[in-house]
Amino acid sequence: MTVVGIGGVFFRAKDPAALQAWYRQHLGIGGEDPFHWTQTAGPALFMPFKQDTDYFPAAKQWMINFRVTGLAEMIATLRASGIEVTTHADWDTPQTGKFAHITDPEGNMVELWEPPQS
């Protein structure tokens, strides 16, 4: 018996309804039923980082990574909505794909990942 996928991501929020609406509006997570989100099958990583990593804020114990398509277009749309997007050329490689970081309204870092083309 093995785990076959991620069944949900649960975390605390000061204003859960507003945060859920933000994720739906800007990242397309959720829909008519905001509690269910059908994902497209593909790779997912489960990766603990060293305690002293500087890849995401030290005050946060977790960072969620969303697999996306059309990262460049998504970045443009997020920036047009006033959302700060951080990218670094050294994050992107032909082997790992392309990455961007944003922060949600409650200060949670979110990584956007466009896997490499097969």
Coordinates of N, CA, C and O in Angstrom, one line a residue:
M1 N 0.8 -1.2 0.0 CA 0.0 0.0 0.0 C 0.9 1.2 0.0 O 1.9 1.3 0.7
T2 N 0.5 2.2 -0.8 CA 1.3 3.4 -0.9 C 0.3 4.6 -1.0 O -0.8 4.5 -1.4
V3 N 0.8 5.8 -0.7 CA 0.0 7.0 -1.0 C 0.0 7.2 -2.5 O 1.0 7.0 -3.2
V4 N -1.2 7.7 -3.0 CA -1.3 7.8 -4.4 C -1.5 9.3 -4.8 O -1.6 9.6 -6.0
G5 N -1.5 10.2 -3.9 CA -1.5 11.6 -4.2 C -1.8 12.5 -3.0 O -2.0 12.0 -1.9
I6 N -1.9 13.8 -3.2 CA -2.2 14.7 -2.2 C -3.7 14.9 -2.2 O -4.3 15.2 -3.2
G7 N -4.3 14.7 -1.0 CA -5.7 14.8 -0.9 C -6.2 16.2 -0.5 O -7.4 16.5 -0.6
G8 N -5.3 17.0 0.0 CA -5.7 18.3 0.4 C -4.5 19.1 1.0 O -3.6 18.5 1.4
V9 N -4.7 20.4 1.1 CA -3.7 21.2 1.7 C -4.5 22.0 2.8 O -5.4 22.7 2.4
F10 N -4.1 21.9 4.0 CA -4.9 22.6 5.1 C -4.0 23.5 5.9 O -2.9 23.0 6.3
F11 N -4.4 24.7 6.1 CA -3.6 25.6 6.9 C -4.5 26.7 7.5 O -5.6 26.9 7.1
R12 N -4.0 27.3 8.5 CA -4.8 28.3 9.2 C -4.7 29.6 8.5 O -3.8 30.0 7.8
A13 N -5.8 30.4 8.6 CA -5.9 31.7 8.0 C -6.7 32.6 8.9 O -7.6 32.2 9.5
K14 N -6.3 33.9 8.8 CA -7.1 34.9 9.6 C -8.5 35.1 9.0 O -9.5 35.3 9.8
D15 N -8.6 35.1 7.7 CA -9.9 35.2 7.0 C -10.0 34.2 5.9 O -9.6 34.4 4.8
P16 N -10.4 32.9 6.3 CA -10.4 31.8 5.3 C -11.2 32.1 4.0 O -10.7 31.8 3.0
A17 N -12.3 32.7 4.2 CA -13.2 33.0 3.0 C -12.5 34.0 2.0 O -12.4 33.7 0.8
A18 N -11.9 35.0 2.6 CA -11.2 36.0 1.7 C -10.0 35.4 1.1 O -9.7 35.6 -0.1
L19 N -9.2 34.6 1.8 CA -8.0 34.0 1.3 C -8.4 32.9 0.2 O -7.8 32.9 -0.9
Q20 N -9.4 32.2 0.4 CA -9.9 31.2 -0.6 C -10.3 31.9 -1.9 O -10.0 31.5 -3.0
A21 N -11.0 33.1 -1.7 CA -11.4 33.9 -2.9 C -10.2 34.4 -3.6 O -10.2 34.4 -4.9
W22 N -9.1 34.8 -2.9 CA -7.9 35.3 -3.6 C -7.3 34.2 -4.4 O -6.9 34.4 -5.5
Y23 N -7.2 33.0 -3.8 CA -6.6 31.9 -4.5 C -7.4 31.5 -5.8 O -6.9 31.2 -6.8
R24 N -8.7 31.6 -5.6 CA -9.6 31.3 -6.8 C -9.4 32.3 -7.9 O -9.3 32.0 -9.0
Q25 N -9.4 33.6 -7.5 CA -9.3 34.7 -8.5 C -8.0 34.7 -9.2 O -7.9 34.9 -10.4
H26 N -6.9 34.6 -8.4 CA -5.6 34.8 -9.0 C -4.9 33.6 -9.5 O -4.0 33.6 -10.4
L27 N -5.2 32.4 -8.9 CA -4.6 31.2 -9.3 C -5.5 30.1 -9.9 O -5.1 29.1 -10.3
G28 N -6.8 30.4 -9.9 CA -7.8 29.5 -10.5 C -8.0 28.3 -9.6 O -8.5 27.3 -10.2
I29 N -7.7 28.3 -8.4 CA -8.0 27.1 -7.5 C -9.4 27.2 -6.9 O -9.7 28.2 -6.3
G30 N -10.1 26.2 -7.2 CA -11.5 26.1 -6.7 C -12.4 26.5 -7.9 O -11.9 26.6 -9.1
G31 N -13.6 26.6 -7.7 CA -14.6 26.9 -8.8 C -15.9 27.1 -8.1 O -16.0 27.8 -7.1
E32 N -16.9 26.6 -8.8 CA -18.3 26.8 -8.2 C -18.3 26.2 -6.8 O -19.0 26.7 -5.9
D33 N -17.7 25.0 -6.6 CA -17.6 24.5 -5.3 C -16.2 24.7 -4.8 O -15.2 24.0 -5.2
P34 N -16.0 25.7 -4.0 CA -14.6 26.1 -3.6 C -13.8 25.1 -2.7 O -12.6 25.2 -2.6
F35 N -14.5 24.1 -2.3 CA -13.9 23.1 -1.4 C -13.3 22.0 -2.2 O -12.5 21.1 -1.7
H36 N -13.6 21.9 -3.5 CA -13.1 20.8 -4.4 C -12.3 21.4 -5.6 O -12.8 22.4 -6.2
W37 N -11.2 20.8 -5.8 CA -10.4 21.3 -6.9 C -9.8 20.1 -7.6 O -9.1 19.3 -7.0
T38 N -10.2 19.9 -8.9 CA -9.7 18.7 -9.6 C -8.4 19.1 -10.3 O -8.4 20.0 -11.1
Q39 N -7.4 18.4 -10.0 CA -6.1 18.7 -10.5 C -5.8 17.9 -11.8 O -6.4 16.9 -12.0
T40 N -4.9 18.4 -12.6 CA -4.4 17.7 -13.8 C -3.3 16.8 -13.3 O -2.4 17.2 -12.5
A41 N -3.3 15.6 -13.7 CA -2.3 14.6 -13.2 C -0.9 15.1 -13.7 O -0.7 15.6 -14.8
G42 N 0.1 14.8 -12.9 CA 1.5 15.2 -13.2 C 2.3 15.0 -12.0 O 1.9 14.6 -11.0
P43 N 3.6 15.4 -12.2 CA 4.5 15.2 -11.1 C 4.3 16.1 -9.9 O 3.7 17.2 -10.0
A44 N 4.6 15.6 -8.7 CA 4.5 16.4 -7.5 C 5.7 16.0 -6.6 O 6.1 14.8 -6.7
L45 N 6.3 16.9 -5.9 CA 7.4 16.6 -5.0 C 7.0 16.7 -3.6 O 6.1 17.5 -3.2
F46 N 7.6 15.8 -2.8 CA 7.4 15.9 -1.3 C 8.9 16.0 -0.8 O 9.7 15.1 -0.9
M47 N 9.2 17.2 -0.4 CA 10.6 17.5 -0.1 C 10.8 18.3 1.1 O 10.6 19.5 1.1
P48 N 11.2 17.7 2.2 CA 11.6 18.5 3.4 C 12.9 19.3 3.1 O 13.8 18.7 2.4
F49 N 13.0 20.5 3.5 CA 14.2 21.3 3.3 C 14.9 21.4 4.7 O 14.4 21.2 5.7
K50 N 16.2 21.7 4.6 CA 17.0 21.9 5.8 C 16.4 23.0 6.7 O 15.8 24.0 6.1
Q51 N 16.5 22.9 8.0 CA 15.9 23.9 8.9 C 16.4 25.3 8.6 O 15.6 26.3 8.7
D52 N 17.6 25.5 8.1 CA 18.2 26.8 7.9 C 18.1 27.3 6.4 O 18.8 28.2 6.0
T53 N 17.2 26.6 5.6 CA 17.1 27.0 4.2 C 16.7 28.5 4.1 O 16.0 29.0 4.9
D54 N 17.2 29.2 3.0 CA 16.8 30.5 2.8 C 15.9 30.6 1.5 O 15.7 31.6 1.0
Y55 N 15.5 29.4 1.1 CA 14.6 29.3 -0.1 C 13.2 29.9 0.1 O 12.6 30.3 -0.8
F56 N 12.8 29.8 1.4 CA 11.5 30.5 1.8 C 11.7 31.0 3.2 O 12.6 30.7 3.9
P57 N 10.8 31.9 3.6 CA 11.0 32.7 4.9 C 11.2 31.8 6.1 O 10.5 30.8 6.3
A58 N 12.1 32.1 6.9 CA 12.4 31.3 8.1 C 11.3 31.3 9.1 O 11.1 30.3 9.8
A59 N 10.4 32.3 9.1 CA 9.2 32.3 10.0 C 8.1 31.3 9.5 O 7.2 31.1 10.3
K60 N 8.3 30.8 8.3 CA 7.2 29.9 7.8 C 7.7 28.4 7.8 O 8.9 28.2 7.5
Q61 N 6.9 27.5 8.2 CA 7.3 26.1 8.3 C 7.0 25.4 7.0 O 7.4 24.3 6.8
W62 N 6.3 26.0 6.1 CA 5.9 25.4 4.8 C 5.8 26.4 3.7 O 5.7 27.6 3.9
M63 N 5.9 25.9 2.5 CA 5.7 26.7 1.3 C 4.9 25.7 0.3 O 5.4 24.6 0.1
I64 N 3.9 26.2 -0.3 CA 3.2 25.3 -1.2 C 3.7 25.7 -2.6 O 4.1 26.8 -2.9
N65 N 3.8 24.6 -3.5 CA 4.3 24.8 -4.8 C 3.1 24.3 -5.7 O 2.6 23.2 -5.6
F66 N 2.7 25.1 -6.7 CA 1.7 24.8 -7.6 C 2.3 24.6 -9.0 O 3.1 25.4 -9.5
R67 N 2.0 23.5 -9.6 CA 2.4 23.2 -11.0 C 1.5 24.0 -11.9 O 0.3 23.9 -11.8
V68 N 2.1 24.7 -12.8 CA 1.3 25.6 -13.7 C 1.7 25.4 -15.2 O 2.8 24.8 -15.5
T69 N 0.9 25.9 -16.1 CA 1.3 26.0 -17.5 C 1.2 27.5 -17.8 O 0.5 28.2 -17.2
G70 N 2.0 27.9 -18.8 CA 2.0 29.3 -19.2 C 2.5 30.2 -18.1 O 1.9 31.2 -17.8
L71 N 3.6 29.9 -17.5 CA 4.1 30.7 -16.4 C 4.3 32.1 -16.7 O 4.0 33.0 -16.0
A72 N 4.9 32.4 -17.9 CA 5.2 33.8 -18.3 C 3.9 34.6 -18.3 O 3.8 35.7 -17.9
E73 N 2.8 34.0 -18.9 CA 1.5 34.7 -19.0 C 0.9 34.9 -17.6 O 0.3 35.9 -17.3
M74 N 1.1 33.9 -16.8 CA 0.6 34.0 -15.4 C 1.3 35.1 -14.6 O 0.6 35.9 -13.9
I75 N 2.6 35.2 -14.8 CA 3.3 36.2 -14.1 C 2.8 37.6 -14.6 O 2.6 38.5 -13.8
A76 N 2.6 37.8 -15.9 CA 2.1 39.0 -16.4 C 0.7 39.4 -15.8 O 0.5 40.5 -15.4
T77 N -0.1 38.4 -15.7 CA -1.5 38.6 -15.2 C -1.4 39.0 -13.7 O -2.1 39.9 -13.2
L78 N -0.6 38.3 -12.9 CA -0.4 38.5 -11.5 C 0.1 39.9 -11.3 O -0.4 40.7 -10.5
R79 N 1.1 40.3 -12.1 CA 1.7 41.7 -11.9 C 0.7 42.7 -12.3 O 0.6 43.8 -11.6
A80 N -0.1 42.5 -13.3 CA -1.2 43.4 -13.7 C -2.2 43.6 -12.6 O -2.9 44.6 -12.5
S81 N -2.4 42.6 -11.8 CA -3.3 42.6 -10.6 C -2.6 43.2 -9.4 O -3.2 43.3 -8.3
G82 N -1.4 43.7 -9.5 CA -0.7 44.3 -8.4 C 0.0 43.3 -7.5 O 0.4 43.7 -6.4
I83 N 0.2 42.1 -7.9 CA 0.8 41.1 -7.1 C 2.3 41.0 -7.4 O 2.7 40.9 -8.6
E84 N 3.1 41.2 -6.4 CA 4.6 41.1 -6.6 C 5.0 39.7 -6.9 O 4.6 38.8 -6.2
V85 N 5.8 39.6 -8.0 CA 6.3 38.2 -8.4 C 7.8 38.3 -8.4 O 8.4 39.2 -9.0
T86 N 8.4 37.3 -7.8 CA 9.9 37.2 -7.7 C 10.3 36.0 -8.6 O 9.8 34.9 -8.5
T87 N 11.3 36.3 -9.5 CA 11.9 35.3 -10.3 C 13.4 35.5 -10.2 O 13.9 36.6 -9.9
H88 N 14.1 34.4 -10.5 CA 15.6 34.4 -10.5 C 16.0 33.5 -11.6 O 15.6 32.3 -11.6
A89 N 16.8 34.0 -12.6 CA 17.2 33.1 -13.7 C 17.9 31.9 -13.2 O 17.8 30.8 -13.8
D90 N 18.6 31.9 -12.1 CA 19.3 30.7 -11.6 C 18.4 29.7 -11.0 O 18.8 28.5 -10.8
W91 N 17.1 30.0 -10.8 CA 16.2 29.0 -10.3 C 15.8 28.1 -11.5 O 15.4 26.9 -11.3
D92 N 15.8 28.6 -12.7 CA 15.3 27.9 -13.9 C 16.4 27.1 -14.6 O 17.4 27.6 -14.9
T93 N 16.0 25.8 -14.9 CA 17.0 25.0 -15.6 C 16.2 24.1 -16.6 O 15.0 23.9 -16.3
P94 N 16.8 23.7 -17.7 CA 16.1 22.8 -18.6 C 15.6 21.5 -17.9 O 14.6 20.9 -18.2
Q95 N 16.4 21.1 -16.8 CA 16.1 19.8 -16.1 C 14.9 20.0 -15.1 O 14.1 19.1 -14.9
T96 N 14.8 21.2 -14.5 CA 13.8 21.3 -13.4 C 12.6 22.2 -13.8 O 11.6 22.2 -13.2
G97 N 12.8 23.0 -14.8 CA 11.7 23.9 -15.3 C 11.9 25.3 -14.8 O 13.0 25.8 -14.6
K98 N 10.8 26.1 -14.8 CA 10.8 27.5 -14.4 C 10.0 27.7 -13.2 O 9.0 27.1 -12.9
F99 N 10.5 28.7 -12.4 CA 9.9 29.0 -11.1 C 9.6 30.5 -10.9 O 10.3 31.3 -11.4
A100 N 8.6 30.8 -10.0 CA 8.3 32.1 -9.6 C 7.7 32.0 -8.2 O 7.1 31.0 -7.8
H101 N 7.9 33.1 -7.4 CA 7.4 33.1 -6.0 C 6.5 34.3 -5.9 O 6.7 35.4 -6.4
I102 N 5.3 34.1 -5.2 CA 4.4 35.2 -4.9 C 4.1 35.0 -3.4 O 4.4 33.9 -2.8
T103 N 3.5 36.0 -2.8 CA 3.0 35.9 -1.4 C 1.5 36.2 -1.4 O 1.1 37.1 -2.0
D104 N 0.8 35.3 -0.7 CA -0.7 35.5 -0.6 C -1.0 36.7 0.4 O 0.0 37.1 1.1
P105 N -2.2 37.1 0.5 CA -2.5 38.3 1.3 C -2.2 38.0 2.8 O -2.2 39.0 3.6
E106 N -2.0 36.8 3.2 CA -1.7 36.5 4.7 C -0.3 36.2 4.9 O 0.1 35.8 6.0
G107 N 0.6 36.5 3.9 CA 2.0 36.3 4.0 C 2.6 35.0 3.8 O 3.7 34.7 4.1
N108 N 1.8 34.0 3.2 CA 2.3 32.7 2.9 C 3.0 32.7 1.5 O 2.4 33.2 0.5
M109 N 4.2 32.3 1.4 CA 4.9 32.2 0.2 C 4.3 31.1 -0.7 O 4.0 30.0 -0.2
V110 N 4.1 31.3 -2.0 CA 3.6 30.3 -2.9 C 4.6 30.3 -4.0 O 5.0 31.3 -4.6
E111 N 5.0 29.0 -4.4 CA 5.9 28.9 -5.5 C 5.1 28.4 -6.7 O 4.2 27.5 -6.6
L112 N 5.3 29.0 -7.8 CA 4.7 28.6 -9.1 C 5.7 27.9 -9.9 O 6.8 28.4 -10.1
W113 N 5.4 26.7 -10.4 CA 6.4 25.8 -11.1 C 5.9 25.4 -12.4 O 4.8 24.7 -12.5
E114 N 6.6 25.7 -13.5 CA 6.2 25.2 -14.8 C 7.3 24.1 -15.1 O 8.4 24.4 -15.3
P115 N 6.9 22.8 -15.1 CA 7.8 21.7 -15.3 C 8.4 21.9 -16.7 O 7.8 22.5 -17.6
P116 N 9.6 21.2 -16.9 CA 10.2 21.3 -18.2 C 9.3 20.6 -19.3 O 8.6 19.6 -18.9
Q117 N 9.4 21.0 -20.5 CA 8.7 20.4 -21.6 C 9.3 19.0 -21.8 O 10.5 18.8 -21.8
S118 N 8.4 18.0 -22.0 CA 8.9 16.6 -22.2 C 9.4 16.4 -23.6 O 8.9 16.9 -24.5

